[in-house]
mmCIF file of C-alpha atoms in Angstrom:
data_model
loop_
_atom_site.group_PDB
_atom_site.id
_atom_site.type_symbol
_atom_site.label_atom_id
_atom_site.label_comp_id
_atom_site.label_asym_id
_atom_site.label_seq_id
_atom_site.Cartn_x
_atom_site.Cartn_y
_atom_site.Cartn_z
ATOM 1 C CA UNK A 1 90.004 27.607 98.387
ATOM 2 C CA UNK A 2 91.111 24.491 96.596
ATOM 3 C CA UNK A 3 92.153 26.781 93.490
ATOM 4 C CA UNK A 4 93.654 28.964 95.506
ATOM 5 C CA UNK A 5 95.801 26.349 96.554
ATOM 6 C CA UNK A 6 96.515 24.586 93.558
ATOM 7 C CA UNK A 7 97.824 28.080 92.340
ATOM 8 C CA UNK A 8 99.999 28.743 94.933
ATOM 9 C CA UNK A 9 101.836 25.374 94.463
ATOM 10 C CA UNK A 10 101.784 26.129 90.950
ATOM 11 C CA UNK A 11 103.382 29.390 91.624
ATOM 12 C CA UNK A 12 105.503 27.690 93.986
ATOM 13 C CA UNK A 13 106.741 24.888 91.372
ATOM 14 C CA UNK A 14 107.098 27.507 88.922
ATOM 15 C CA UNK A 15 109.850 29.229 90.310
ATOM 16 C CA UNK A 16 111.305 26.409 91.685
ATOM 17 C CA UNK A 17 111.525 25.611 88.007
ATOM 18 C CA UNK A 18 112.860 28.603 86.626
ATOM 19 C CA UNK A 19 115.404 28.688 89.523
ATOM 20 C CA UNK A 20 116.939 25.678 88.212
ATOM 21 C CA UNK A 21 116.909 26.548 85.150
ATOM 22 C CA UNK A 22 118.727 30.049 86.063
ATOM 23 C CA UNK A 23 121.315 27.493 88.094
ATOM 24 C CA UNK A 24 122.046 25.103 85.190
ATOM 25 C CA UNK A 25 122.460 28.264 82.370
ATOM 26 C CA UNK A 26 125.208 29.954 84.725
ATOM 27 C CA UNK A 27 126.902 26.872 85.907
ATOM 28 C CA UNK A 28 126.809 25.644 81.870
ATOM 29 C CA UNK A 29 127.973 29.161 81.001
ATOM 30 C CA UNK A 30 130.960 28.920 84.148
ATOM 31 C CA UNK A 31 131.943 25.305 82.748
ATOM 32 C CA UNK A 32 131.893 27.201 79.116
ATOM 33 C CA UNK A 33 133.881 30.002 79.825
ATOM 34 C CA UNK A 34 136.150 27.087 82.411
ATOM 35 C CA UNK A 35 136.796 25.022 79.104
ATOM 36 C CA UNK A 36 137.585 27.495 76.700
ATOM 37 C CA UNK A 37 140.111 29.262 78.714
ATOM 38 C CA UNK A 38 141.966 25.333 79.715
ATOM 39 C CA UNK A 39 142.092 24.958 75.934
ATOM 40 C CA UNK A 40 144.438 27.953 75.699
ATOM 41 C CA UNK A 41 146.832 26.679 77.691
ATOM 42 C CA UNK A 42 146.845 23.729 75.374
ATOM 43 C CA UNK A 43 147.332 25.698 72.027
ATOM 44 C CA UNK A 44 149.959 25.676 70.653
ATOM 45 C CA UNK A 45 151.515 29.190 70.304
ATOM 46 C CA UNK A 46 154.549 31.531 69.351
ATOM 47 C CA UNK A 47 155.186 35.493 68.861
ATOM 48 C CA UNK A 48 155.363 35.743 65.251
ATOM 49 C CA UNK A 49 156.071 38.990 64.645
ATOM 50 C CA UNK A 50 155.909 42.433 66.101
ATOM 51 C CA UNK A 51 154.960 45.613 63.532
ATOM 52 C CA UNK A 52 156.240 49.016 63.746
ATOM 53 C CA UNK A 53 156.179 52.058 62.088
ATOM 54 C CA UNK A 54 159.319 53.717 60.747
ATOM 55 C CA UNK A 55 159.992 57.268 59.285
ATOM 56 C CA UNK A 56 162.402 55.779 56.210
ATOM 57 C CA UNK A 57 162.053 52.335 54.731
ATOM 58 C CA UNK A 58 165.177 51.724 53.432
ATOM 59 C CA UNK A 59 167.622 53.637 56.136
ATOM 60 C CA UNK A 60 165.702 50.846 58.768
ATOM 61 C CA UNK A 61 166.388 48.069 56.871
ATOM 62 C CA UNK A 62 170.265 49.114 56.599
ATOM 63 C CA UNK A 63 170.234 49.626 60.250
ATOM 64 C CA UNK A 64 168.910 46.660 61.039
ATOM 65 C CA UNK A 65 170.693 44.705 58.947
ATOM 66 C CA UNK A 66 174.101 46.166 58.726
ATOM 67 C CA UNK A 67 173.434 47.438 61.782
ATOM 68 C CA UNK A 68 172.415 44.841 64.068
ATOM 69 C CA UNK A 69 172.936 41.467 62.210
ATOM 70 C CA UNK A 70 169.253 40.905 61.008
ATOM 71 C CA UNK A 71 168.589 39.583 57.468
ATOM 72 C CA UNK A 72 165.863 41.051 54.832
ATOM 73 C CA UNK A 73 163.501 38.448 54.451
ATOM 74 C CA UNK A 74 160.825 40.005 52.428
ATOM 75 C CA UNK A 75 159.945 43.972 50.742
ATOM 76 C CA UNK A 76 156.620 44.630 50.068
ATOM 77 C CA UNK A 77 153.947 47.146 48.403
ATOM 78 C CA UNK A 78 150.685 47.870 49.403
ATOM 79 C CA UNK A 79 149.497 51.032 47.765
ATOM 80 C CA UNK A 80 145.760 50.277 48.304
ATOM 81 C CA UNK A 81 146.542 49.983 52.065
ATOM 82 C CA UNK A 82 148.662 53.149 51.966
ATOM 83 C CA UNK A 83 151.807 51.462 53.023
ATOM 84 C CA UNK A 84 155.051 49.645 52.264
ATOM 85 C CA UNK A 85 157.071 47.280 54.160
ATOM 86 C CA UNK A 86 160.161 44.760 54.807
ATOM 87 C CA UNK A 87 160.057 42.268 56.805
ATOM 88 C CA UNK A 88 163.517 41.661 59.017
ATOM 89 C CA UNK A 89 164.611 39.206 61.295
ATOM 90 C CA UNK A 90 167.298 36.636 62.485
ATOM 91 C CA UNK A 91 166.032 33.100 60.331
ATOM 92 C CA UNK A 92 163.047 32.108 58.819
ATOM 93 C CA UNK A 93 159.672 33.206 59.306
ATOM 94 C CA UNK A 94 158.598 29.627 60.517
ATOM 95 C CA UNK A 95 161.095 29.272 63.113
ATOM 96 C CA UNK A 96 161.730 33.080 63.910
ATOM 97 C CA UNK A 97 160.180 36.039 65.513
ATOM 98 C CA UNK A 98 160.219 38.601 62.999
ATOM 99 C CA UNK A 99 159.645 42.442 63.072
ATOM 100 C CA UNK A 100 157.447 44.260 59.928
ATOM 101 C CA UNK A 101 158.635 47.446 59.367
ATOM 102 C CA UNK A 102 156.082 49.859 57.698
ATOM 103 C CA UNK A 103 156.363 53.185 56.275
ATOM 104 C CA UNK A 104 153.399 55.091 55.383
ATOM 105 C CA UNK A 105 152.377 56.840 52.824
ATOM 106 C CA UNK A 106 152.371 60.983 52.501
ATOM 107 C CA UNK A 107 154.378 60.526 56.354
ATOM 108 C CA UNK A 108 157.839 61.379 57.349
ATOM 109 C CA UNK A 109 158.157 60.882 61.343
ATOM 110 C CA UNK A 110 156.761 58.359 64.296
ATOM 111 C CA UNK A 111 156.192 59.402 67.117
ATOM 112 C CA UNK A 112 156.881 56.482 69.887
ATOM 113 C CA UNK A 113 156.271 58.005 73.293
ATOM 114 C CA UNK A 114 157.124 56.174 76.387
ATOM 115 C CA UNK A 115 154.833 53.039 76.773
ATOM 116 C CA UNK A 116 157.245 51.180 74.343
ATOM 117 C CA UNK A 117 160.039 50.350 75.980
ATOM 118 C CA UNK A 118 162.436 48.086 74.291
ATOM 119 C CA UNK A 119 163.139 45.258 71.655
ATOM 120 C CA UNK A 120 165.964 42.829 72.675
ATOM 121 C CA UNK A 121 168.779 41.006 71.105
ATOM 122 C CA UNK A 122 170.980 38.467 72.511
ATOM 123 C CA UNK A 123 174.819 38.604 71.569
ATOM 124 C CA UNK A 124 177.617 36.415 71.837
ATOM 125 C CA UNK A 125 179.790 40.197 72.176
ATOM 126 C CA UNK A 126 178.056 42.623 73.342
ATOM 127 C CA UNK A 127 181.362 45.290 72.750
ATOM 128 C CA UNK A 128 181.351 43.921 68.824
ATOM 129 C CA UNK A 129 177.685 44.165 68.364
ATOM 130 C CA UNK A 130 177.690 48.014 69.788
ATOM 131 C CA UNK A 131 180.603 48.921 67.391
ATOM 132 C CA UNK A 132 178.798 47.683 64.445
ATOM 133 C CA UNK A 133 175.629 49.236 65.351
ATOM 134 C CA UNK A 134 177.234 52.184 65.600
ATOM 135 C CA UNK A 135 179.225 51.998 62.149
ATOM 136 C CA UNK A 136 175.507 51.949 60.686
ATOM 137 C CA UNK A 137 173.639 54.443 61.883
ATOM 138 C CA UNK A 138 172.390 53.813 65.270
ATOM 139 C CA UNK A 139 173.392 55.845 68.447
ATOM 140 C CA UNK A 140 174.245 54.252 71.368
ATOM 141 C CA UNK A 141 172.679 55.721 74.111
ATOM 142 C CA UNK A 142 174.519 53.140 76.904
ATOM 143 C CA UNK A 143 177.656 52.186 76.830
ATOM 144 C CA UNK A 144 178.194 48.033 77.576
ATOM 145 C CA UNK A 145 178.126 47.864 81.152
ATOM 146 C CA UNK A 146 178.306 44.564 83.094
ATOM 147 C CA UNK A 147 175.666 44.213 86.010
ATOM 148 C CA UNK A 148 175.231 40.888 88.201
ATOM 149 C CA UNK A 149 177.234 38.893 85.502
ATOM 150 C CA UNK A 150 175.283 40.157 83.002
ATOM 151 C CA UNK A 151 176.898 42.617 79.745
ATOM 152 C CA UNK A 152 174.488 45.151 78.087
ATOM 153 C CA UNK A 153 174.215 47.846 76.627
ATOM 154 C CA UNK A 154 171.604 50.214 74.834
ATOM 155 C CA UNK A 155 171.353 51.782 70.789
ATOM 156 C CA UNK A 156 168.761 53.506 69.617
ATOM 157 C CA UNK A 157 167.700 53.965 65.691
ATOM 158 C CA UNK A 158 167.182 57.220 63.677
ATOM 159 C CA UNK A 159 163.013 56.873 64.675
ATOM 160 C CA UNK A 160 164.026 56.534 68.164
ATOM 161 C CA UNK A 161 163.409 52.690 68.479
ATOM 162 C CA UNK A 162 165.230 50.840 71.373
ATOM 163 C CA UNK A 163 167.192 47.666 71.478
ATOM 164 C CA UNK A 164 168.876 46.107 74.296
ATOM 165 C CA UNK A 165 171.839 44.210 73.795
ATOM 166 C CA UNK A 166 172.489 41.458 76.098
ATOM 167 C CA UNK A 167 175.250 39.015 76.130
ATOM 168 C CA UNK A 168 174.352 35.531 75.788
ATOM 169 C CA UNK A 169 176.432 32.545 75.089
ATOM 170 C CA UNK A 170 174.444 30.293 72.468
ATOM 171 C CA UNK A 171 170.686 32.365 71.648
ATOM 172 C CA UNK A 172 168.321 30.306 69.966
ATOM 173 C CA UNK A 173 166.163 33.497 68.370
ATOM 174 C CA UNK A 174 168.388 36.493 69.218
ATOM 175 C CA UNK A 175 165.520 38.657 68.854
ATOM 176 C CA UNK A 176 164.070 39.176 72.338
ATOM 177 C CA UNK A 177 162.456 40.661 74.491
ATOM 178 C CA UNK A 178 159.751 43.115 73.808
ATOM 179 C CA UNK A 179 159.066 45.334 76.583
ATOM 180 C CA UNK A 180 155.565 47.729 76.907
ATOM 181 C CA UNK A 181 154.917 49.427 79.344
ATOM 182 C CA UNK A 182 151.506 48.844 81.445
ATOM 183 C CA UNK A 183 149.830 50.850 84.349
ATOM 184 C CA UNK A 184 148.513 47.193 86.345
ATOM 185 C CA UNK A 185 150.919 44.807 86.178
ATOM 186 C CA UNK A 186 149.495 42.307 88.126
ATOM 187 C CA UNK A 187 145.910 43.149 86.477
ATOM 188 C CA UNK A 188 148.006 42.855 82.641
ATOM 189 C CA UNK A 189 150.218 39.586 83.988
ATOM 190 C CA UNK A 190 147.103 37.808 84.187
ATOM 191 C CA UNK A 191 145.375 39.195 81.307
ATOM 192 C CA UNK A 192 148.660 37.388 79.181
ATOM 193 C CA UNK A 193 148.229 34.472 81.289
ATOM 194 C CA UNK A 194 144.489 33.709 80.894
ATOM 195 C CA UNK A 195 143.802 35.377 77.762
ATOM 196 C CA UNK A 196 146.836 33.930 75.887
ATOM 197 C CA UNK A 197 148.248 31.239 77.907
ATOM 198 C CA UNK A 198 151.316 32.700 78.702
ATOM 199 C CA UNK A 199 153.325 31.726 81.467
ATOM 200 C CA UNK A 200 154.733 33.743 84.061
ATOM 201 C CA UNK A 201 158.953 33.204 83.849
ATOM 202 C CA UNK A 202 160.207 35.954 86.258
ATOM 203 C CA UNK A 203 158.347 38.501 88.537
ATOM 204 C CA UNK A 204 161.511 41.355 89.175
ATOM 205 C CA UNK A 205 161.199 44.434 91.949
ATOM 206 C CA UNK A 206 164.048 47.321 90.795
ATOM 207 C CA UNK A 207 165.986 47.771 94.586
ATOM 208 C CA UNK A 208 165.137 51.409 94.075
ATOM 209 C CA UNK A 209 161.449 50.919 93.897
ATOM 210 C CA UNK A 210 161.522 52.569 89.878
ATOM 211 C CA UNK A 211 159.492 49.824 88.808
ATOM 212 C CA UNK A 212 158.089 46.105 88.600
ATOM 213 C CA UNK A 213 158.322 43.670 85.837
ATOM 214 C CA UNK A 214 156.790 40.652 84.911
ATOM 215 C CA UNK A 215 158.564 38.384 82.269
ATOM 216 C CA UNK A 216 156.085 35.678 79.996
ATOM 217 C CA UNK A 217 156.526 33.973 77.194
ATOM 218 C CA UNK A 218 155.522 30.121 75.553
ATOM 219 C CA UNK A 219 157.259 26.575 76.248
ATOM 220 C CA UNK A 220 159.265 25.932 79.271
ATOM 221 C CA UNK A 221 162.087 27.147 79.330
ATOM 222 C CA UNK A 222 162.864 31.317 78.876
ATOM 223 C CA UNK A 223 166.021 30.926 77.070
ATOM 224 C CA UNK A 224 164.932 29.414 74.201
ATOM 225 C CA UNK A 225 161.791 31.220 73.693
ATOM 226 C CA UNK A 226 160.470 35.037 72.716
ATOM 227 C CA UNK A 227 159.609 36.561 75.218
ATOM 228 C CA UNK A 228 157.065 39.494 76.795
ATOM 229 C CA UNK A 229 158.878 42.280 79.333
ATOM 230 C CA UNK A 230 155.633 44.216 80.787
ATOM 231 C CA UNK A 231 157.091 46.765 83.300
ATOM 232 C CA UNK A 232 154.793 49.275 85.834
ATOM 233 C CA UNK A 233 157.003 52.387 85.947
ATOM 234 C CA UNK A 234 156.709 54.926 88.645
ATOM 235 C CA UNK A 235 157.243 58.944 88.392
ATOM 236 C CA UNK A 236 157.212 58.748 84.563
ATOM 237 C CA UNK A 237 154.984 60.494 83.059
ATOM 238 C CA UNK A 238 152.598 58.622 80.465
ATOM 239 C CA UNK A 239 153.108 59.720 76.646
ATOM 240 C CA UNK A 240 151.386 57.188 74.313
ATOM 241 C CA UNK A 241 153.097 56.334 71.142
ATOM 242 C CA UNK A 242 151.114 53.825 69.758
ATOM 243 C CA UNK A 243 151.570 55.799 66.235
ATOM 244 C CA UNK A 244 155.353 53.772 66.545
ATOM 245 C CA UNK A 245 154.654 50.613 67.790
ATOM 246 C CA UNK A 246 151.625 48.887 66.144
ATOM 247 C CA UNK A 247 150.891 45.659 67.014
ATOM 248 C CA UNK A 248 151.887 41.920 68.098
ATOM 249 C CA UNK A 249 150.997 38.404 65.988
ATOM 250 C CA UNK A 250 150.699 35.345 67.625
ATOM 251 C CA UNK A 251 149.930 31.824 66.264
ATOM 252 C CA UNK A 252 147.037 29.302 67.422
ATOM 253 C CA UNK A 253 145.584 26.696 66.551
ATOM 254 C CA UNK A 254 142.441 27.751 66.097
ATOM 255 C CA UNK A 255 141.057 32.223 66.470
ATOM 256 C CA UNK A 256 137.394 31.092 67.246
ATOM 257 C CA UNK A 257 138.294 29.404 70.075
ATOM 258 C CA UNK A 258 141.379 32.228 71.144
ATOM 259 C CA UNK A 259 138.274 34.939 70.393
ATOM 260 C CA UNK A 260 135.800 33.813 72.959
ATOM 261 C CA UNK A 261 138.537 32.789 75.432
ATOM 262 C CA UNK A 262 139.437 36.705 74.982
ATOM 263 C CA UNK A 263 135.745 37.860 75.288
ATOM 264 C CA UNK A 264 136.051 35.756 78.802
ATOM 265 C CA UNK A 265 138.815 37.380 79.839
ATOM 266 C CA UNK A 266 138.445 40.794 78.496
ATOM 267 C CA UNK A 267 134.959 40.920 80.444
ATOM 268 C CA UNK A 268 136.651 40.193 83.966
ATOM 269 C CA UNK A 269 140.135 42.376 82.897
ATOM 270 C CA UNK A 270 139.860 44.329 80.962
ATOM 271 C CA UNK A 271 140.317 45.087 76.902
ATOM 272 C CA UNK A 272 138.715 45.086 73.772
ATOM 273 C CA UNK A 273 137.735 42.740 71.042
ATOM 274 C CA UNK A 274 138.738 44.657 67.913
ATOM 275 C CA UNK A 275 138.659 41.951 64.734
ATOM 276 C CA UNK A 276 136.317 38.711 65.132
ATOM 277 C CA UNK A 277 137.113 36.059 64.186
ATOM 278 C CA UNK A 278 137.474 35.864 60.250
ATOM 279 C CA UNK A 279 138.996 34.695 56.824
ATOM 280 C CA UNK A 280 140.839 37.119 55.076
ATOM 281 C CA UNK A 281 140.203 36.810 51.845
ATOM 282 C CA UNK A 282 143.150 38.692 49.806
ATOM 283 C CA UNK A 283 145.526 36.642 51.694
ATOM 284 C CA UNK A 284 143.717 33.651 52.702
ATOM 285 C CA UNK A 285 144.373 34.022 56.468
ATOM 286 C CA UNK A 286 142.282 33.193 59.758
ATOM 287 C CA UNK A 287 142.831 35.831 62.003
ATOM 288 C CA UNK A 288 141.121 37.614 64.870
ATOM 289 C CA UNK A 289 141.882 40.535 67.054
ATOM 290 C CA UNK A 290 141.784 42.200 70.687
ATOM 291 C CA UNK A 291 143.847 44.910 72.930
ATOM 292 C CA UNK A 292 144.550 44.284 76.291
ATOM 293 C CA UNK A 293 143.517 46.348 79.361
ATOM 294 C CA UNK A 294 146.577 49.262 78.501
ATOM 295 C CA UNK A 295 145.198 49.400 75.339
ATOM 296 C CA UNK A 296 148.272 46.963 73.282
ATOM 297 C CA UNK A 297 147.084 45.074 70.096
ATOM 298 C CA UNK A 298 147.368 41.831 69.993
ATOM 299 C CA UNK A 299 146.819 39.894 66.526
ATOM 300 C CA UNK A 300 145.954 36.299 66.684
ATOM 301 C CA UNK A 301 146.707 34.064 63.457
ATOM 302 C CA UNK A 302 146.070 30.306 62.322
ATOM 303 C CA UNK A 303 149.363 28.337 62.566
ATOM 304 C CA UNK A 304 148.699 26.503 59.071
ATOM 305 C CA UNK A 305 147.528 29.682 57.252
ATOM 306 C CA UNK A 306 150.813 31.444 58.577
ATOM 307 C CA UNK A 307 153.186 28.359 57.893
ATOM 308 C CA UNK A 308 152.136 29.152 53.792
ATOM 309 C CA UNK A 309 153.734 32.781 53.983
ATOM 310 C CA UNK A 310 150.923 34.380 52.568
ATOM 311 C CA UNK A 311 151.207 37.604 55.546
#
C-alpha cells in the first residue's frame, strides 16, 4: 500500500514537473518571438529598390530617363543568370530608392496583370512633367486633374507600367509610392507592420466604396520617406502579373534577426519564407527572403553590405 502510494505522488510530482516545464518553454518561446519582433521596430530600415521586368532594355531606360527625369545609374550583364539590367533612379543608390529594370533573355513581352498598381513620382509641375513624358514615349492615360488641392495625373510605359504623377512642392526622393494590390488589407497592414516594422501613415475609404488603402512606410514623417500604397479593390477581377513586377529590397541591420521575426509573423499571417538567411558569395551580400500573405516578395539586405554597391 505504501508503494502504491509513493507511486502515485511520484506520478503526481511528475507531471507537476513536466507541466512546468511545458509553462516555462512556451512562455520562453512567447518572450522569444515578443523580443525579436520589438527589435524590428528598432532596425533601422529603407526601400532600396523595387525590380521589374521590362520587354526592351534600352527603350525603358529612355523613357525613364528622358521621359520622366530619372538618371542611369548603372547597366549590367548577367548572362549566367539569363538577364540584363539598368539600374534608374532620382540620386544615389545610398540615399535613393531605386528601380532595377531587367530584361530577359530569349523574351519579348511582360505581362503585369492587375495586382500592381502603380509607381509614384512627385513633381514640382505636374502639366511639364506629363508633356515630357509624353515627348518620350509614354502614353498618358489621365490627363492632370486637380482633386482636393491635389494635381495628378497618370502615364503609362510601352510594357504597360504605371506612374502617378503628383504635384509636390519640395520632394525629398521623388520616386514614390508603390502601390500592390492585396485581397486583406487589414490582415497585409499588419503583416508590414509586424513583420517589417512599418508604420501605418494613412488608412483611406474611396466615398464610393471602390476600395480601401492603407499607406506605410519608415521614419516619421510620410513626406520625406518611400512609401508602401496596399489597396483592397472591389468588383475587379484578380489577374496576377507577378511575371512584371518582381520583387522589393529593403535594408536591416541584421537578416537573421528580420528572418525569424518573419517566421513569427508569417506563422500567425500569413506568407512564406523563401531565401534563409545567407551570404552570397559572388557578390558578398547578406540577404534573406519571404512573400507576404498575397503572395509579394520581399528581399531583405544588410545595410553595410548594400552601402559597398556590390548589388
Amino acid at each position: 500500500m505504501k508503494m502504491a502510494n509513493n507511486l502515485g505522488l511520484s506520478s503526481i510530482l511528475f507531471s507537476l514537473l513536466f507541466f512546468s516545464l511545458t509553462i516555462e518553454t512556451s512562455l520562453g518561446a512567447r518572450n522569444l518571438n515578443e523580443n525579436v519582433l520589438d527589435w524590428v521596430k528598432k532596425d533601422h530600415r529603407r526601400f532600396l529598390r523595387a525590380v521589374i521586368h521590362v520587354s526592351d532594355l534600352d527603350h525603358s531606360i529612355k523613357v525613364y530617363t528622358r521621359g520622366f527625369g530619372m538618371k542611369l545609374l548603372k547597366r549590367r550583364n548577367f548572362p549566367d543568370r539569363g538577364y540584363k539590367d539598368a539600374l534608374v533612379g532620382f540620386g544615389p543608390q545610398n540615399t535613393h530608392f531605386l528601380l532595377e529594370l531587367r530584361q530577359r533573355d530569349g523574351l519579348s513581352n511582360v505581362f503585369i496583370g492587375t495586382e500592381f498598381g502603380h509607381f509614384g513620382i512627385a513633381t514640382q509641375n505636374v502639366y511639364k512633367s506629363v508633356e515630357q513624358a509624353r515627348a518620350n514615349g509614354a502614353v498618358v492615360i489621365h490627363e492632370p486633374e486637380k482633386v482636393n488641392q491635389t494635381i495628378f495625373a497618370f502615364v503609362q510605359d510601352h510594357d504597360g507600367y504605371k506612374f502617378k504623377f503628383i504635384q509636390t512642392p519640395s520632394p525629398l526622393d521623388p520616386l514614390s509610392p508603390i502601390m500592390l494590390r492585396v485581397q486583406n488589407l487589414d490582415l497585409s497592414a499588419n503583416f508590414y507592420s509586424k513583420a517589417l516594422g512599418m508604420k501605418l501613415f494613412k488608412r483611406q475609404n474611396n466615398s464610393t466604396g471602390e476600395f480601401i488603402r492603407a499607406t506605410l512606410g519608415y521614419g516619421t514623417n510620410q513626406s520625406k520617406t518611400t512609401l508602401l500604397e496596399l489597396e483592397k479593390r472591389n468588383n475587379i477581377s484578380r489577374d496576377d502579373g507577378r511575371d512584371g513586377y518582381s520583387m522589393l529590397y529593403i535594408s536591416t541591420d541584421n537578416v537573421n534577426k528580420t528572418a525569424e521575426a518573419a517566421k513569427v509573423v508569417i506563422k500567425e499571417l500569413g506568407g512564406n519564407l523563401i531565401m534563409e538567411p545567407v551570404l552570397v558569395p559572388t557578390i558578398n551580400v547578406k540577404m534573406t527572403g519571404f512573400t507576404d500573405p498575397d503572395g509579394w516578395k520581399l528581399i531583405m539586405v544588410d545595410n553595410k553590405d548594400y552601402r559597398r554597391g556590390t548589388l
